[in-house]
Short mmCIF file of C-alpha atoms in Angstrom, two decimals:
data_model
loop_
_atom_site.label_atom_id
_atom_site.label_comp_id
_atom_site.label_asym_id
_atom_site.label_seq_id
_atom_site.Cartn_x
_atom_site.Cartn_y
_atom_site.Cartn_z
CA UNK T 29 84.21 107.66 97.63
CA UNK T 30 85.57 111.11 97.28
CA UNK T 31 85.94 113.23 100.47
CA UNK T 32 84.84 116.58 99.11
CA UNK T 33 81.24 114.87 98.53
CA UNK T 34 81.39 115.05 102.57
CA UNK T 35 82.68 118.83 102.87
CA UNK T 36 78.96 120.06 103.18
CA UNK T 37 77.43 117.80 105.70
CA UNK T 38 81.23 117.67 107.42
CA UNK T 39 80.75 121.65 107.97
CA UNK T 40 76.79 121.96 109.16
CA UNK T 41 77.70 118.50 111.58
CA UNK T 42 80.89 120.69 113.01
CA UNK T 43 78.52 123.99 113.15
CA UNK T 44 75.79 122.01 115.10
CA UNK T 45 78.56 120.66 117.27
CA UNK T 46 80.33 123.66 118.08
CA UNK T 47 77.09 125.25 119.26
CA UNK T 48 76.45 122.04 121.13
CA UNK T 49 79.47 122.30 122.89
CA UNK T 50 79.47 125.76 123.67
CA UNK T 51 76.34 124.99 125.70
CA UNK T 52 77.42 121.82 126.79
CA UNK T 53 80.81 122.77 128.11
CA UNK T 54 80.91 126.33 128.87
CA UNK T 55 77.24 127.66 129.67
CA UNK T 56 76.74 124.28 131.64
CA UNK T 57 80.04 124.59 133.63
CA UNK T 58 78.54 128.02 134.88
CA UNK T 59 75.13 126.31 135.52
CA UNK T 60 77.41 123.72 137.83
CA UNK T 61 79.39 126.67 139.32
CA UNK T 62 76.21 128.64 139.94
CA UNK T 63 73.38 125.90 141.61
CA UNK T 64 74.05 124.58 144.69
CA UNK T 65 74.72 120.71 144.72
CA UNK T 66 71.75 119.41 145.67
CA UNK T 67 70.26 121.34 142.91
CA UNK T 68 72.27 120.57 140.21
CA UNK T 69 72.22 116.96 141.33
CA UNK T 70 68.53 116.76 140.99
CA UNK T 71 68.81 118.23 137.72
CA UNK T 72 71.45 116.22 136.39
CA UNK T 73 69.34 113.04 137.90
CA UNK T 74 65.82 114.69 136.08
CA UNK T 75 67.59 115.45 133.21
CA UNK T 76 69.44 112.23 132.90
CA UNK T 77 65.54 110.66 133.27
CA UNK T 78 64.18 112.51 130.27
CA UNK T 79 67.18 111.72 127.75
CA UNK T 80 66.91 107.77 128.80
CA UNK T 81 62.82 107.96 128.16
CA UNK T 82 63.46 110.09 124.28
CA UNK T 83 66.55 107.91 123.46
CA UNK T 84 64.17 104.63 123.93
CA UNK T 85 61.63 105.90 121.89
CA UNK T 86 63.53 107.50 119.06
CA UNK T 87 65.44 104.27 118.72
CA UNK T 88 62.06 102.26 118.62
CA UNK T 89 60.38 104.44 116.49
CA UNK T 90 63.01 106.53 114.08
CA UNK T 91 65.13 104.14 113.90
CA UNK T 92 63.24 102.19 111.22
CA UNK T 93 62.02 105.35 110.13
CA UNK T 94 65.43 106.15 108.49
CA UNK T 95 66.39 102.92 107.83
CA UNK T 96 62.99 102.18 105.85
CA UNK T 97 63.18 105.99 104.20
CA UNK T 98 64.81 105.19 100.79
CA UNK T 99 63.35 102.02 101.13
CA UNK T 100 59.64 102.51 101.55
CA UNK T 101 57.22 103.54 98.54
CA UNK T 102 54.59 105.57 100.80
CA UNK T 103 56.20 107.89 102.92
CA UNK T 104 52.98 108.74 104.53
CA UNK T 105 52.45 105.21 106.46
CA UNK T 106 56.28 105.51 107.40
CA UNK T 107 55.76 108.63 108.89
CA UNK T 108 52.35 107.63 110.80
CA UNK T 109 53.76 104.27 111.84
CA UNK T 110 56.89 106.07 113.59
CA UNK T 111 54.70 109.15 115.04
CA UNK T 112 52.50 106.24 116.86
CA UNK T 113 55.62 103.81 117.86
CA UNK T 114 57.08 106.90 119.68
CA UNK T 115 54.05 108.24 121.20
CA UNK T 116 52.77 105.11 122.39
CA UNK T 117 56.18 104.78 124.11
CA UNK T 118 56.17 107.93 125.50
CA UNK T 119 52.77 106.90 126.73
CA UNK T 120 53.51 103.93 128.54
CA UNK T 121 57.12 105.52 129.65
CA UNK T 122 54.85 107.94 131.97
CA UNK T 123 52.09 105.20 132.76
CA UNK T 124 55.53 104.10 135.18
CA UNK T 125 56.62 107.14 136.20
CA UNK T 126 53.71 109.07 137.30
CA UNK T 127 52.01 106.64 140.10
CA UNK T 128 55.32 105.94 141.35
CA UNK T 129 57.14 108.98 141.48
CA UNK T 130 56.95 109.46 145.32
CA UNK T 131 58.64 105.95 145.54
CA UNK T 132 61.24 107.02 142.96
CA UNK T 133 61.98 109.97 144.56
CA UNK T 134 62.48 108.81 147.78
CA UNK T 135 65.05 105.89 146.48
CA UNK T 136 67.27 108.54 144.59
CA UNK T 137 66.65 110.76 147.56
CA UNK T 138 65.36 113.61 145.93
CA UNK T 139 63.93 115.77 148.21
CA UNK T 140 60.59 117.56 146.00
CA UNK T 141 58.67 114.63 144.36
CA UNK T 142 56.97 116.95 142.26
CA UNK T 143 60.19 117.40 139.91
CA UNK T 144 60.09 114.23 138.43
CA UNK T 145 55.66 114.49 138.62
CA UNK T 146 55.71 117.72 136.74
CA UNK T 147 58.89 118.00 134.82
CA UNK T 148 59.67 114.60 133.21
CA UNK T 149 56.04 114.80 131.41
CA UNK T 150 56.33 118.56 130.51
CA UNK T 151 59.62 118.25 129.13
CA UNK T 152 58.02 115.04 126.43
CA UNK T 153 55.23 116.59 125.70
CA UNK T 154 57.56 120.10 124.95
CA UNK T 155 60.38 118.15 122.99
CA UNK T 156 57.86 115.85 120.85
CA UNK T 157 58.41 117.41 117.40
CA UNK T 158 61.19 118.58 117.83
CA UNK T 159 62.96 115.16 117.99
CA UNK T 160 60.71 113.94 115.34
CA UNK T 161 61.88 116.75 112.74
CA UNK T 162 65.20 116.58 113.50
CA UNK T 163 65.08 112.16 112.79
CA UNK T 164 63.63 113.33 109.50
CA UNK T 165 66.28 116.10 108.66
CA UNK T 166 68.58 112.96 109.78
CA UNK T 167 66.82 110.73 107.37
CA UNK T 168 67.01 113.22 104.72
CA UNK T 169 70.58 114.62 104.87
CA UNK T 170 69.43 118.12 105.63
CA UNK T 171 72.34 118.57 108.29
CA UNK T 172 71.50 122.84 107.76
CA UNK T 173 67.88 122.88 108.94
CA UNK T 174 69.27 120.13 111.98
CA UNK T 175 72.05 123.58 112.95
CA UNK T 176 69.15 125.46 112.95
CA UNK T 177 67.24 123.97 115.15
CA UNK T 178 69.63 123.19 117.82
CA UNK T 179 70.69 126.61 117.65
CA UNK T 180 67.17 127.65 118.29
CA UNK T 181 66.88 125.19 121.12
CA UNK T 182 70.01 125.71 122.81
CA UNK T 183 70.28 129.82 122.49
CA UNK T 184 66.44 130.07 123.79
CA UNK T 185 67.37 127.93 126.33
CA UNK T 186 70.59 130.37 127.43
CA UNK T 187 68.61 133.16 127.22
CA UNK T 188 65.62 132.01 128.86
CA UNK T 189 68.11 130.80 132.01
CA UNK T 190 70.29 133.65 132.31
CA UNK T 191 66.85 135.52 132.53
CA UNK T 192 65.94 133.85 135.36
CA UNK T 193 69.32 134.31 137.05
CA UNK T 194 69.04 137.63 136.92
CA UNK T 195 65.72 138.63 138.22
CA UNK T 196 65.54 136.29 141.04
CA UNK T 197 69.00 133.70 141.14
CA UNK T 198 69.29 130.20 140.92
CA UNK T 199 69.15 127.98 143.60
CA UNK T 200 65.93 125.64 142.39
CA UNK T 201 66.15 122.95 139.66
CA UNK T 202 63.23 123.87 138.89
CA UNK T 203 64.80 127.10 137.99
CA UNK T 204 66.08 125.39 135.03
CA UNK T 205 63.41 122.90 133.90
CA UNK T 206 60.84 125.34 133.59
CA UNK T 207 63.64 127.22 130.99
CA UNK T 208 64.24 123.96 129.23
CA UNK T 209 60.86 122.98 128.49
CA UNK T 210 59.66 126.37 127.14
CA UNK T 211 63.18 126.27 124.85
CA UNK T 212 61.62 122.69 123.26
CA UNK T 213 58.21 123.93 122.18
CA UNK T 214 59.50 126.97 120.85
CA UNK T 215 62.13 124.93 118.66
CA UNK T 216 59.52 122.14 118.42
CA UNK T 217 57.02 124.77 116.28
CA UNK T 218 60.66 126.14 114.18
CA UNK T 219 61.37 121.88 113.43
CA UNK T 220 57.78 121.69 112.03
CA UNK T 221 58.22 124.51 110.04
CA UNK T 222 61.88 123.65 108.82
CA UNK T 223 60.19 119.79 107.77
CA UNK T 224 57.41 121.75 106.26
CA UNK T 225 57.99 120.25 102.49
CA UNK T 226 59.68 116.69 104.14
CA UNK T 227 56.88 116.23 106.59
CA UNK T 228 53.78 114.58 104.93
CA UNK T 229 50.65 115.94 106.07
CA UNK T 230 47.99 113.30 106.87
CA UNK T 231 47.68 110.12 109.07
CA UNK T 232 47.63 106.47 107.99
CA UNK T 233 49.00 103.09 109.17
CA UNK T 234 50.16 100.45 107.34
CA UNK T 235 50.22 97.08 109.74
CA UNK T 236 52.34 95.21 107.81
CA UNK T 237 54.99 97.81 107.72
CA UNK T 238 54.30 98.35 111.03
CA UNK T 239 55.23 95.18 111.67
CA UNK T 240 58.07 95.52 109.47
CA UNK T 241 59.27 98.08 111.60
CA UNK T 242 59.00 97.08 115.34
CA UNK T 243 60.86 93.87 114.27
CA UNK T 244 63.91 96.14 113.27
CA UNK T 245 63.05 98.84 115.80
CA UNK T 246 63.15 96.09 118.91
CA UNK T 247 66.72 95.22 118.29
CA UNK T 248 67.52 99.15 117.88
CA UNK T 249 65.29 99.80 121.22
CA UNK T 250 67.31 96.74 123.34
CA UNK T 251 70.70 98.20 121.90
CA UNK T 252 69.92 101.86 123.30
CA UNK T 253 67.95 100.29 126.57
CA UNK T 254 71.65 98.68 126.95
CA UNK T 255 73.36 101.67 126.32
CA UNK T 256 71.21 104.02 128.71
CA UNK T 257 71.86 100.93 131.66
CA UNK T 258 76.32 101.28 130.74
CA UNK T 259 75.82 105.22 130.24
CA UNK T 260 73.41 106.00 133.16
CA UNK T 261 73.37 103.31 135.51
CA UNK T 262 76.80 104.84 137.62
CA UNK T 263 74.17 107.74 138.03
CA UNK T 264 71.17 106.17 139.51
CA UNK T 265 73.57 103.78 141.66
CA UNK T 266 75.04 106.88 143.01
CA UNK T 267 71.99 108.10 143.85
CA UNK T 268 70.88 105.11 145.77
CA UNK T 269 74.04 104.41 147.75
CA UNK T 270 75.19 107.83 148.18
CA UNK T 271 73.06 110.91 147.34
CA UNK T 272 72.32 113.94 144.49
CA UNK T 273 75.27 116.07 145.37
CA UNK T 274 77.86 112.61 144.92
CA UNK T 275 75.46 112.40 141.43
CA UNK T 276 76.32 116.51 140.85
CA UNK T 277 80.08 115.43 140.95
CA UNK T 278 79.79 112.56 138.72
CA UNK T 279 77.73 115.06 136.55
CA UNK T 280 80.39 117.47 136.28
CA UNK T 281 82.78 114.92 135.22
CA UNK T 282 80.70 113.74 132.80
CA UNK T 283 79.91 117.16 131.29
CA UNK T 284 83.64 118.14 130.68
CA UNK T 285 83.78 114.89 129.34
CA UNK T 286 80.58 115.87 126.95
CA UNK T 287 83.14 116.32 123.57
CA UNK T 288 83.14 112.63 123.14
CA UNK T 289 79.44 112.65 123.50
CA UNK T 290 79.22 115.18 120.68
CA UNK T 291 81.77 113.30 118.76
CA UNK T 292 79.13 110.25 118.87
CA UNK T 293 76.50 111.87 118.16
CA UNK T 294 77.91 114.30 114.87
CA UNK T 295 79.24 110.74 113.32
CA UNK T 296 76.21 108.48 114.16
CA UNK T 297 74.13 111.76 112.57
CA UNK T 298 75.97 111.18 109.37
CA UNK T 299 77.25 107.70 109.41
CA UNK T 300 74.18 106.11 109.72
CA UNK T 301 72.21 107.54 107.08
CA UNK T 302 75.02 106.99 104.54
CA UNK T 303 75.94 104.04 105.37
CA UNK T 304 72.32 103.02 104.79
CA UNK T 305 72.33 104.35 101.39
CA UNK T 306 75.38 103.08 100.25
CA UNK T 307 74.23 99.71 101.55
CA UNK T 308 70.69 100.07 99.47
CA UNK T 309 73.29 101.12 96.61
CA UNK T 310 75.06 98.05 96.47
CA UNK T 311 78.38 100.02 96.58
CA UNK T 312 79.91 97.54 99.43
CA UNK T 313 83.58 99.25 97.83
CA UNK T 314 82.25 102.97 99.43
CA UNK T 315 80.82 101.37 102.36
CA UNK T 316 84.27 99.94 103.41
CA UNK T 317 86.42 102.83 102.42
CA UNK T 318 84.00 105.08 104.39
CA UNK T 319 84.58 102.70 107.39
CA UNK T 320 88.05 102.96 106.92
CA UNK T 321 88.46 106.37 106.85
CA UNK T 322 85.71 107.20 109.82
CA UNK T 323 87.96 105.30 111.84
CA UNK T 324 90.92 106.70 111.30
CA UNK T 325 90.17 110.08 110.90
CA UNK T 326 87.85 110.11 114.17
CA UNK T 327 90.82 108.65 116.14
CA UNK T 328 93.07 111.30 115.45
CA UNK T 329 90.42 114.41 116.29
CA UNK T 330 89.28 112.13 119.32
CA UNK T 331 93.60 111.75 120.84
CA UNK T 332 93.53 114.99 120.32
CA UNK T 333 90.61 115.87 122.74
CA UNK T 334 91.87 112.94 125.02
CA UNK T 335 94.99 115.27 125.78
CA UNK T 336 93.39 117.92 125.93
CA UNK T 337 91.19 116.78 128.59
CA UNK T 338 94.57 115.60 130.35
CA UNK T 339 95.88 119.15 130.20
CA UNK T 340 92.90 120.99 131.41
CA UNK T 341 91.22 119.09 134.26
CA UNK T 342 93.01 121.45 136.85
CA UNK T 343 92.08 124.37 135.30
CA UNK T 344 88.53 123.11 135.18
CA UNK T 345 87.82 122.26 138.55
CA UNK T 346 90.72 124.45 140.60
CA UNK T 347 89.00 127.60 138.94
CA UNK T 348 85.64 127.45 137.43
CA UNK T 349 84.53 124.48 139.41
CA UNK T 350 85.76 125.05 142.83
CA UNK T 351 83.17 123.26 144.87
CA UNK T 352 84.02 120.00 143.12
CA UNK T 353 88.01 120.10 143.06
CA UNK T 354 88.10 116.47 143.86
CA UNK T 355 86.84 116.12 139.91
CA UNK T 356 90.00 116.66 138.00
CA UNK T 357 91.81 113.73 138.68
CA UNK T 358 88.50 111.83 137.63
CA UNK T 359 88.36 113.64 134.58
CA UNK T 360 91.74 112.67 133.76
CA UNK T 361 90.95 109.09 134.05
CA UNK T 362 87.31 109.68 132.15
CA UNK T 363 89.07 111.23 129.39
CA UNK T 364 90.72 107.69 128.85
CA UNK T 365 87.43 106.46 127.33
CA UNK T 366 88.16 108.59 123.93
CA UNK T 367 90.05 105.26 123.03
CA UNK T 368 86.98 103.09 122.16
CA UNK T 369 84.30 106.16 121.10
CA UNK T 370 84.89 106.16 117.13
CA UNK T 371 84.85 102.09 117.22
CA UNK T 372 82.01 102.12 118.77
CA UNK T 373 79.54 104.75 116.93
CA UNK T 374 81.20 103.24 113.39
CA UNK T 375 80.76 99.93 114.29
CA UNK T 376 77.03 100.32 115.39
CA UNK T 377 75.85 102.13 112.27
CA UNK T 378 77.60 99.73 110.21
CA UNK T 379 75.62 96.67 112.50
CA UNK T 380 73.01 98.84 111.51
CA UNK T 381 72.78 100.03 107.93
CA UNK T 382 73.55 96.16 107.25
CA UNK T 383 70.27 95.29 108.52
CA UNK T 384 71.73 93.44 111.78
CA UNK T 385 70.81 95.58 114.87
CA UNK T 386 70.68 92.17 116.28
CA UNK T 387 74.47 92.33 116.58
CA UNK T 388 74.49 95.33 117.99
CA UNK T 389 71.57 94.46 120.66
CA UNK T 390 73.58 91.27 121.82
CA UNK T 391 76.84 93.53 122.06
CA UNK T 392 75.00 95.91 124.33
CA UNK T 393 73.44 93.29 125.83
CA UNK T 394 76.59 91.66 126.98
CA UNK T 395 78.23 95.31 127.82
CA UNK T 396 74.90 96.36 129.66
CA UNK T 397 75.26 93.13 132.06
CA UNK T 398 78.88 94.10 132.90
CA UNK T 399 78.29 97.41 133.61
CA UNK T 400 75.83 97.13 136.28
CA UNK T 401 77.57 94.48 137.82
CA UNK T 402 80.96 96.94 138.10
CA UNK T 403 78.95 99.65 138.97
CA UNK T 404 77.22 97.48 141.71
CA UNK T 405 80.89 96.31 143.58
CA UNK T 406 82.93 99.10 142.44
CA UNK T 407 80.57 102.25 143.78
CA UNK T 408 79.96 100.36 147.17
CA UNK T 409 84.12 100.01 147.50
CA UNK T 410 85.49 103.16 145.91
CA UNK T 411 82.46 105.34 145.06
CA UNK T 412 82.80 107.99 142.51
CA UNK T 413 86.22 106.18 141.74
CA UNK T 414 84.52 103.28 140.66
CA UNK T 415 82.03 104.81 138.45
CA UNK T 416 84.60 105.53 136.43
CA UNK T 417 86.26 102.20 136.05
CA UNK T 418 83.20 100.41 135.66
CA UNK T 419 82.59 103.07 132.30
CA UNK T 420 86.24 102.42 130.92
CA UNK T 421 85.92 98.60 130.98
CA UNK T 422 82.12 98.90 129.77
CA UNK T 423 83.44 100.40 126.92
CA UNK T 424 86.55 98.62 125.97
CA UNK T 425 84.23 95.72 126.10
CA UNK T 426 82.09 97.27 123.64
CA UNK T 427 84.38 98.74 120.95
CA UNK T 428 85.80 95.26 121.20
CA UNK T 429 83.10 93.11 120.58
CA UNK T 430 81.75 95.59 117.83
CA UNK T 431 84.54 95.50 115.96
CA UNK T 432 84.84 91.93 115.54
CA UNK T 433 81.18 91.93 114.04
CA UNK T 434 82.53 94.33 111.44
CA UNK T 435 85.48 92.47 111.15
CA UNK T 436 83.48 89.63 110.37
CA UNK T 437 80.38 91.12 107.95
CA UNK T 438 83.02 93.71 105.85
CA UNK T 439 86.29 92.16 106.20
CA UNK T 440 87.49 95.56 106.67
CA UNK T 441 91.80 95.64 107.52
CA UNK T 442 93.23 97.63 109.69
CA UNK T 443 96.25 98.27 107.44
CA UNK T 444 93.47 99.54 105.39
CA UNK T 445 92.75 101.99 107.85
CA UNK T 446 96.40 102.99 108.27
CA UNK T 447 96.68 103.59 104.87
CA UNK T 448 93.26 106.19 104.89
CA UNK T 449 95.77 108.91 106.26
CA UNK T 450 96.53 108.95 102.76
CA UNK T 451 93.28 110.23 101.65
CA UNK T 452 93.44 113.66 103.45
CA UNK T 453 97.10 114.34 101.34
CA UNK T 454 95.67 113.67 98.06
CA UNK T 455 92.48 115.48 98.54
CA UNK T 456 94.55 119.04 99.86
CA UNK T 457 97.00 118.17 96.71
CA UNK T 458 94.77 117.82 94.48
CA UNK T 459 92.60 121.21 95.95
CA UNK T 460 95.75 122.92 95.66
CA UNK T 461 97.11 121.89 92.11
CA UNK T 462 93.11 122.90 90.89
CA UNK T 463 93.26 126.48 92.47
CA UNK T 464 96.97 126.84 91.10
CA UNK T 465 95.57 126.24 87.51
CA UNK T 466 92.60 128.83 87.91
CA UNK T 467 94.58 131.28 88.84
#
């Protein structure tokens, strides 16, 4: 498998990250320094709501969607049977939310009830194609019109809240919900029109794919309900035993932190999807050298951002961040987690692409019940502090456990994945000798 095949999709996955992080890391850090606590802890606890609800149903429904997409001879019925799978979720997501949201409130001690009444329901209903579009740009390997719509998304969204700032301040989260959910229906009519030839017009079911599909979407759906409970539950266990401004500084951690986040997400966007196709190939050879090399190759970018992390949580917090100076010695044991991210997103599209999200749902399973319990003991005995051991164990226990599934279905080495540093060499020399002859 020859790296320049990867150059294109390498560069629009590194364009849609850098714009990711440049909202993620630097226009966020200014929304922390800006709100007051409370506000940005409500926020960050809304927020945090919304991404678990949309990461549930795109796992249930798209899930299948791309792994049945090279697969499946009428597009049409793979389309409608995802559309309904997700909004059927959605459905029943809000069908728990919406009676109960002056309970919920009051346990995570958020002081307007109304946020999570008005906001968590405007923000699916605002977001609904464009999640859907970008699953099928996924599907499709159209990584350009994906850049384009997070750009879309993320610059109205900038504009739209440094709008507000200006004319009347920030102090509400509100302030910055009603921003965000404008910012998805605008980019939600751009996906549409992006997916325009991809997206096929018309509705109809077909129940036996259907079933076809839930069967592989449940395992995908009780891997990412594991995942939100080891990535989220620190946040809603703050909440209960301590309050939103304890959840703001666990937020703020967490958003310097964001890189490895982005990391995941640019490799599962392109590791999945090929590893799916390689698998429906039969070219087992590519499959394992593209392993290989993921590995490798993510491990070096992701030391690098480790240190960096190291080097820069005083700056961070001493001066933009001022108000939560007790973060950069937290962020310096976060950043520790960069060890286990690029076994972990490999691993689980491998799990995947192979046709055994089982694997990866009893991995998550098994990480998901040790993560609550160390949240549980750790946050009642050392607070934020334990938060933050109770993620670097949950994930050492997942890399782990992944890797020894792929160990097991590939028989991948990890001399093999020494030797991948190799590959990078021979592709510049090889660049080099070929521009030498042109010219």
């Amino acid at each position: 498998m020859l790296l320049s095949k990867h150059i294109d999709k390498g560069f629009w996955t590194l364009a849609t990250n850098a714009v990711k992080a440049l909202y993620g890391l630097l226009f966020t850090l200014w929304l922390i320094a800006v709100l007051p606590e409370q506000a940005w802890g409500t926020f960050y606890l809304v927020q945090v709501t919304f991404l678990i609800i949309i990461q549930l149903g795109l796992a249930l429904a798209m899930q299948p969607f791309i792994k049945f997409y090279y697969e499946a001879a009428d597009r049409l019925r793979l389309q409608s049977n995802a559309i309904l799978i997700y909004a059927g979720f959605l459905a029943g997501a809000l069908l728990l939310i919406v009676p109960f949201h002056r309970t919920i409130s009051a346990f995570l001690h958020i002081d307007n009830p109304h946020t999570l009444l008005y906001f968590v329901p405007l923000l699916l209903f605002a977001s609904f194609f464009k999640l859907l579009t970008n699953e099928i740009f996924r599907a499709t390997h159209q990584l350009k019109a994906y850049f384009f719509s997070e750009t879309l998304y993320f610059g109205c969204n900038v504009v739209l809240i440094l709008a507000f700032h200006f004319q009347r301040g920030l102090s509400r989260p509100e302030d910055v919900l009603l921003p965000m959910s404008v910012s998805f229906f605008v980019s939600s009519l751009y996906g549409l029109w992006l997916a325009r030839r991809n997206v096929v017009w018309g509705f109809a079911l077909d129940f036996g794919l259907l079933k076809r599909m839930l069967h592989f979407g449940k395992y995908a759906f009780g891997a990412f309900t594991t995942s939100s409970i080891f990535q989220h539950a620190d946040t809603y266990i703050l909440g209960i035993y301590l309050n939103p401004a304890a959840v703001g500084l666990l937020g703020a951690v967490k958003v310097c932190g964001h890189g490895f986040q982005l990391y995941k997400q640019a490799m599962g966007l392109v590791a999945f999807p090929a590893f799916s196709r390689l698998n429906a190939e039969k070219r087992m050879a590519d499959f394992r050298a593209f392993y290989e090399k993921g590995i490798y190759y993510s491990n070096v970018v992701l030391l690098a951002m480790m240190v960096g992390l190291i080097a820069l949580a005083g700056v961070i917090f001493e001066l933009v961040l001022q108000k939560y100076q007790q973060g950069a010695p937290l962020l310096r044991y976060f950043a520790l987690t960069g060890l286990f991210v690029s076994w972990h997103v490999f691993g689980e599209s491998v799990l995947y692409a192979l046709g055994k999200p089982n694997l990866s749902f009893y991995t998550r399973i098994i990480a998901g019940i040790i993560n609550v319990g160390l949240n549980i003991v750790l946050i009642q005995h050392f607070q934020i502090w334990g938060a933050v051991s109770a993620s670097l164990l949950t994930f050492l226990a997942l890399a782990g456990i992944t890797t020894y599934y792929v160990h097991r279905e590939i028989g991948f080495s990890f001399n093999g994945i020494l030797q991948r540093r190799h590959d990078l060499y021979h592709f510049l020399q090889k660049n080099w000798k070929k521009k030498s002859a042109e010219s």
